[in-house]
CSV table of C-alpha atoms in Angstrom, one decimal:
chain,number,residue,atom,x,y,z
A,240,MET,CA,0.0,0.0,0.0
A,241,ARG,CA,2.8,2.4,0.9
A,242,LYS,CA,4.5,1.7,-2.5
A,243,LEU,CA,1.2,2.3,-4.3
A,244,ALA,CA,0.7,5.6,-2.4
A,245,LEU,CA,4.2,6.8,-3.3
A,246,LEU,CA,3.6,5.8,-6.9
A,247,SER,CA,0.4,7.7,-7.0
A,248,ALA,CA,2.0,10.8,-5.5
A,249,ALA,CA,4.8,10.7,-8.0
A,250,LEU,CA,2.2,10.4,-10.9
A,251,VAL,CA,0.3,13.4,-9.6
A,252,ALA,CA,3.6,15.4,-9.5
A,253,VAL,CA,4.4,14.5,-13.1
A,254,LEU,CA,1.0,15.4,-14.2
A,255,ALA,CA,1.2,18.7,-12.5
A,256,MET,CA,4.5,19.5,-14.1
A,257,ALA,CA,3.0,18.6,-17.5
A,258,ALA,CA,0.1,20.9,-16.9
A,259,VAL,CA,2.6,23.8,-16.2
A,260,ALA,CA,4.5,23.0,-19.5
A,261,ILE,CA,1.3,22.8,-21.6
A,262,GLY,CA,-0.1,26.0,-20.0
A,263,GLN,CA,2.6,28.4,-21.3
A,264,THR,CA,4.5,29.4,-24.4
A,265,THR,CA,5.1,26.6,-26.9
A,266,GLY,CA,6.8,28.6,-29.5
A,267,TYR,CA,6.7,31.9,-31.5
A,268,THR,CA,5.4,33.1,-34.8
A,269,VAL,CA,8.1,35.5,-36.0
A,270,SER,CA,8.0,38.0,-38.9
A,271,GLY,CA,10.5,40.4,-40.3
A,272,SER,CA,11.6,42.4,-43.3
A,273,THR,CA,14.1,45.0,-44.4
A,274,LYS,CA,13.3,48.0,-46.5
A,275,PRO,CA,14.6,48.1,-49.1
A,276,ALA,CA,14.6,44.3,-49.6
A,277,LYS,CA,18.2,44.1,-51.1
A,278,PRO,CA,21.1,41.8,-50.3
A,279,GLY,CA,23.8,44.4,-49.9
A,280,SER,CA,27.5,43.5,-49.7
A,281,LYS,CA,30.6,44.4,-47.6
A,282,SER,CA,31.8,46.6,-50.5
A,283,LYS,CA,28.4,48.0,-51.1
A,284,PRO,CA,26.4,48.0,-48.0
A,285,VAL,CA,22.7,49.1,-48.2
A,286,PRO,CA,21.2,51.2,-45.3
A,287,VAL,CA,17.8,49.7,-44.3
A,288,ALA,CA,14.9,49.9,-41.9
A,289,LEU,CA,14.2,46.7,-40.1
A,290,ALA,CA,10.7,45.6,-39.1
A,291,PHE,CA,10.2,42.8,-36.6
A,292,GLY,CA,7.2,41.0,-35.1
A,293,LEU,CA,6.6,38.3,-32.6
A,294,GLN,CA,3.5,36.5,-31.5
A,295,ALA,CA,3.8,34.0,-28.6
A,296,GLU,CA,1.9,30.7,-29.0
A,297,HIS,CA,0.4,30.3,-25.5
A,298,GLY,CA,-3.3,29.5,-26.1
A,299,SER,CA,-5.5,31.1,-23.4
A,300,ASN,CA,-2.8,31.0,-20.8
A,301,ARG,CA,0.0,33.3,-19.6
A,302,PRO,CA,3.1,33.3,-21.8
A,303,THR,CA,6.3,31.9,-20.3
A,304,THR,CA,8.4,34.4,-18.3
A,305,ALA,CA,11.6,35.1,-20.2
A,306,SER,CA,15.0,36.2,-18.8
A,307,ARG,CA,16.9,36.8,-22.0
A,308,PHE,CA,15.9,37.9,-25.5
A,309,ARG,CA,18.1,37.5,-28.6
A,310,LEU,CA,17.1,38.3,-32.2
A,311,GLU,CA,19.6,37.3,-35.0
A,312,VAL,CA,19.4,39.0,-38.4
A,313,GLU,CA,21.5,37.5,-41.2
A,314,GLY,CA,23.8,39.9,-43.0
A,315,LEU,CA,23.2,42.9,-40.8
A,316,ARG,CA,25.6,45.4,-39.3
A,317,THR,CA,25.2,48.6,-37.4
A,318,ASN,CA,27.3,51.8,-37.1
A,319,GLY,CA,26.2,53.4,-33.8
A,320,LYS,CA,29.5,55.3,-33.4
A,321,TYR,CA,28.4,57.7,-36.1
A,322,PHE,CA,25.1,58.7,-34.5
A,323,LYS,CA,23.8,60.7,-31.6
A,324,THR,CA,23.6,58.7,-28.3
A,325,CYS,CA,21.6,58.4,-25.2
A,326,THR,CA,22.4,55.8,-22.6
A,327,THR,CA,20.5,53.5,-20.1
A,328,THR,CA,22.2,55.3,-17.2
A,329,GLN,CA,21.1,58.7,-18.4
A,330,ILE,CA,17.5,57.6,-18.8
A,331,ASN,CA,17.2,55.7,-15.5
A,332,ASN,CA,19.0,58.5,-13.5
A,333,SER,CA,16.5,60.9,-15.0
A,334,GLY,CA,13.5,58.6,-14.5
A,335,ASN,CA,12.3,59.0,-18.1
A,336,ASP,CA,13.7,59.6,-21.6
A,337,ASP,CA,13.1,63.4,-21.7
A,338,VAL,CA,16.9,63.7,-21.2
A,339,CYS,CA,17.4,62.1,-24.7
A,340,SER,CA,17.7,63.9,-28.0
A,341,GLY,CA,15.2,62.7,-30.6
A,342,LYS,CA,18.2,62.4,-32.9
A,343,ALA,CA,19.3,59.4,-30.8
A,344,VAL,CA,16.1,57.4,-31.5
A,345,VAL,CA,16.9,54.5,-33.8
A,346,GLY,CA,13.6,52.5,-33.4
A,347,THR,CA,10.2,52.4,-31.8
A,348,GLY,CA,7.5,49.8,-31.1
A,349,VAL,CA,5.1,48.2,-28.7
A,350,VAL,CA,5.5,45.2,-26.3
A,351,ASN,CA,2.3,43.5,-25.1
A,352,ASN,CA,2.6,41.5,-21.9
A,353,LEU,CA,0.3,39.3,-19.8
A,354,ALA,CA,0.9,38.8,-16.1
A,355,GLY,CA,-0.7,36.7,-13.4
A,356,ALA,CA,-0.2,34.7,-10.2
A,357,THR,CA,3.2,32.9,-10.4
A,358,SER,CA,1.6,29.8,-8.7
A,359,ASN,CA,-1.0,29.5,-11.5
A,360,PRO,CA,0.5,29.5,-15.1
A,361,ALA,CA,-3.0,29.7,-16.5
A,362,ASP,CA,-3.6,33.1,-14.9
A,363,ALA,CA,-3.2,35.8,-17.6
A,364,SER,CA,-5.5,38.3,-16.0
A,365,ILE,CA,-3.2,41.3,-15.9
A,366,PRO,CA,-2.4,43.0,-19.3
A,367,CYS,CA,0.5,45.3,-19.5
A,368,ASN,CA,1.1,47.1,-22.8
A,369,LEU,CA,4.3,49.1,-23.1
A,370,SER,CA,5.7,51.4,-25.7
A,371,VAL,CA,9.4,50.8,-26.5
A,372,THR,CA,11.9,53.4,-27.7
A,373,LEU,CA,15.3,52.2,-28.9
A,374,TYR,CA,18.1,54.7,-28.4
A,375,ASN,CA,21.5,54.4,-29.9
A,376,ALA,CA,23.9,54.2,-26.9
A,377,GLY,CA,27.2,53.9,-28.8
A,378,GLN,CA,28.8,51.3,-31.1
A,379,ASN,CA,27.0,48.0,-30.7
A,380,LYS,CA,25.0,49.4,-27.8
A,381,VAL,CA,21.3,50.2,-27.4
A,382,ALA,CA,19.2,51.6,-24.6
A,383,LEU,CA,15.7,50.1,-24.6
A,384,PHE,CA,13.2,52.4,-22.9
A,385,LEU,CA,10.0,50.8,-21.8
A,386,GLU,CA,7.0,52.9,-20.7
A,387,GLY,CA,3.4,52.3,-19.6
A,388,ALA,CA,1.0,53.3,-16.9
A,389,PRO,CA,-2.6,52.7,-15.8
A,390,SER,CA,-3.7,56.1,-17.3
A,391,GLY,CA,-2.3,59.1,-19.0
A,392,THR,CA,-0.4,57.3,-21.7
A,393,ALA,CA,-1.0,55.7,-25.0
A,394,GLN,CA,0.0,52.3,-23.6
A,395,LYS,CA,-1.9,51.0,-20.6
A,396,CYS,CA,-0.3,48.9,-17.9
A,397,ALA,CA,-1.7,48.0,-14.5
A,398,ILE,CA,1.7,48.8,-13.0
A,399,PRO,CA,3.6,52.0,-13.8
A,400,ILE,CA,6.8,51.2,-15.7
A,401,SER,CA,9.4,53.7,-16.9
A,402,GLN,CA,12.7,51.9,-17.3
A,403,ALA,CA,15.6,51.5,-19.7
A,404,ILE,CA,17.4,48.2,-20.3
A,405,ASP,CA,20.9,47.7,-21.6
A,406,ALA,CA,21.0,45.9,-25.0
A,407,ARG,CA,23.9,45.0,-27.3
A,408,TRP,CA,24.4,44.1,-30.9
A,409,VAL,CA,26.6,40.9,-30.9
A,410,LYS,CA,28.1,38.8,-33.7
A,411,ALA,CA,26.5,35.5,-34.4
A,412,GLY,CA,28.2,33.9,-37.4
A,413,LYS,CA,26.9,35.6,-40.5
A,414,SER,CA,24.3,37.4,-38.4
A,415,LEU,CA,24.2,40.2,-36.0
A,416,ALA,CA,22.0,39.7,-32.9
A,417,LEU,CA,20.2,42.2,-30.7
A,418,GLN,CA,20.5,40.7,-27.2
A,419,PHE,CA,19.4,41.8,-23.7
A,420,ASP,CA,18.6,40.4,-20.3
A,421,ILE,CA,15.2,41.2,-18.8
A,422,PRO,CA,15.5,42.5,-15.2
A,423,SER,CA,13.9,40.6,-12.4
A,424,THR,CA,11.8,43.7,-11.7
A,425,LEU,CA,10.1,43.2,-15.1
A,426,GLN,CA,10.0,39.4,-14.9
A,427,ASN,CA,8.2,39.7,-11.5
A,428,PRO,CA,6.9,43.2,-11.1
A,429,VAL,CA,5.2,42.4,-7.9
A,430,THR,CA,5.9,39.6,-5.4
A,431,GLY,CA,3.9,36.6,-6.4
A,432,VAL,CA,3.2,37.9,-9.9
A,433,SER,CA,5.0,36.7,-13.1
A,434,ASN,CA,5.0,38.4,-16.5
A,435,GLY,CA,5.3,37.0,-20.0
A,436,ILE,CA,5.7,38.6,-23.4
A,437,SER,CA,2.7,37.9,-25.7
A,438,GLN,CA,3.5,40.1,-28.7
A,439,ILE,CA,6.1,42.6,-30.0
A,440,ARG,CA,6.0,44.9,-32.9
A,441,THR,CA,9.0,47.1,-33.5
A,442,THR,CA,10.9,48.9,-36.3
A,443,ILE,CA,14.5,50.0,-36.5
A,444,LYS,CA,14.5,53.2,-38.6
A,445,LYS,CA,16.5,53.8,-41.8
A,446,LEU,CA,19.0,56.4,-40.6
A,447,THR,CA,22.0,57.7,-42.6
A,448,VAL,CA,24.8,60.2,-42.1
A,449,LYS,CA,27.5,61.5,-44.5
A,450,LYS,CA,31.1,60.9,-43.6
A,451,LYS,CA,33.8,62.1,-46.1
A,452,GLY,CA,31.2,62.0,-48.9
A,453,LYS,CA,30.1,58.5,-48.1
A,454,THR,CA,26.6,57.6,-47.0
A,455,ILE,CA,26.6,55.4,-43.8
A,456,GLY,CA,23.5,53.7,-42.4
A,457,TYR,CA,22.8,53.0,-38.7
A,458,ALA,CA,21.6,49.6,-39.9
A,459,GLU,CA,23.1,48.2,-43.1
A,460,VAL,CA,22.8,44.9,-44.9
A,461,ILE,CA,26.0,43.3,-46.3
A,462,GLY,CA,24.8,40.0,-47.8
A,463,CYS,CA,22.1,37.2,-47.6
A,464,SER,CA,21.7,33.6,-48.9
A,465,GLY,CA,19.7,32.7,-51.9
A,466,GLY,CA,17.4,35.7,-51.9
A,467,LYS,CA,16.4,35.0,-48.3
A,468,ARG,CA,17.5,36.6,-45.1
A,469,ASP,CA,17.2,34.5,-41.9
A,470,LEU,CA,15.8,35.9,-38.7
A,471,VAL,CA,16.1,33.7,-35.5
A,472,LEU,CA,14.5,34.6,-32.2
A,473,THR,CA,15.7,32.9,-29.1
A,474,THR,CA,14.4,33.5,-25.5
A,475,THR,CA,15.8,32.0,-22.4
A,476,ASN,CA,13.1,31.0,-19.9
A,477,ALA,CA,13.4,32.2,-16.4
A,478,GLY,CA,12.8,28.7,-15.1
A,479,GLY,CA,15.4,27.2,-17.5
A,480,GLY,CA,15.4,26.1,-21.2
A,481,THR,CA,14.9,28.1,-24.3
A,482,LEU,CA,12.3,28.8,-27.0
A,483,THR,CA,13.0,29.6,-30.6
A,484,GLY,CA,11.1,31.2,-33.5
A,485,ARG,CA,12.3,31.6,-37.1
A,486,ALA,CA,11.4,33.7,-40.2
A,487,THR,CA,12.9,34.7,-43.6
A,488,ALA,CA,12.8,38.0,-45.2
A,489,LYS,CA,13.3,38.8,-48.9
A,490,CYS,CA,16.6,40.3,-49.9
């Protein structure tokens, strides 16, 4: 009887763990494009705008809480050293991005989140929509400013948020990846509450400057494969493991 009881308890534990796994993000639908949709080359780089979209596949439940975000774009490079800057430290010391010049903005977008009780992965009862502004913070550096509040803003979030995150452009084979860690204060904005990203829509702007008669883009494409440019999204889960989404863009 004791062995049967232990076996039954173990089975219940396994089923509970399975319910948690099923109840959260199983993958991502990713979209992306560059404008213009040209391949470019190292000798003839093409300045571009980059559009990116993410939709978490999580059914009616809360998306999985992520601790790291990484988006790889094949054949991309950036030239932040030639453009106006505003850093994460400047924004967070000020409490908002009013300290930044509009000339430092390299992208904008929206991040939709769903939060709920950490103990119940099916709880997605707290929506939190945030505007995101990407500021050039130097060569290969980006300050991601997130903002939302219960009222008085275009993006509504139950919890007031006004925070910048350090991000970096890092090499990944033939790709360049935008990578950042998500602070614990955004993973769990309130004790006992966990947050998950459900959707992202963002655009890196086509920006150019002239240097010694040469046009240089903030974002430039320098090649692609077979008329297609790969985009790979990888998120690291706060509880361990990773999730991946892929897309291709014309080039």
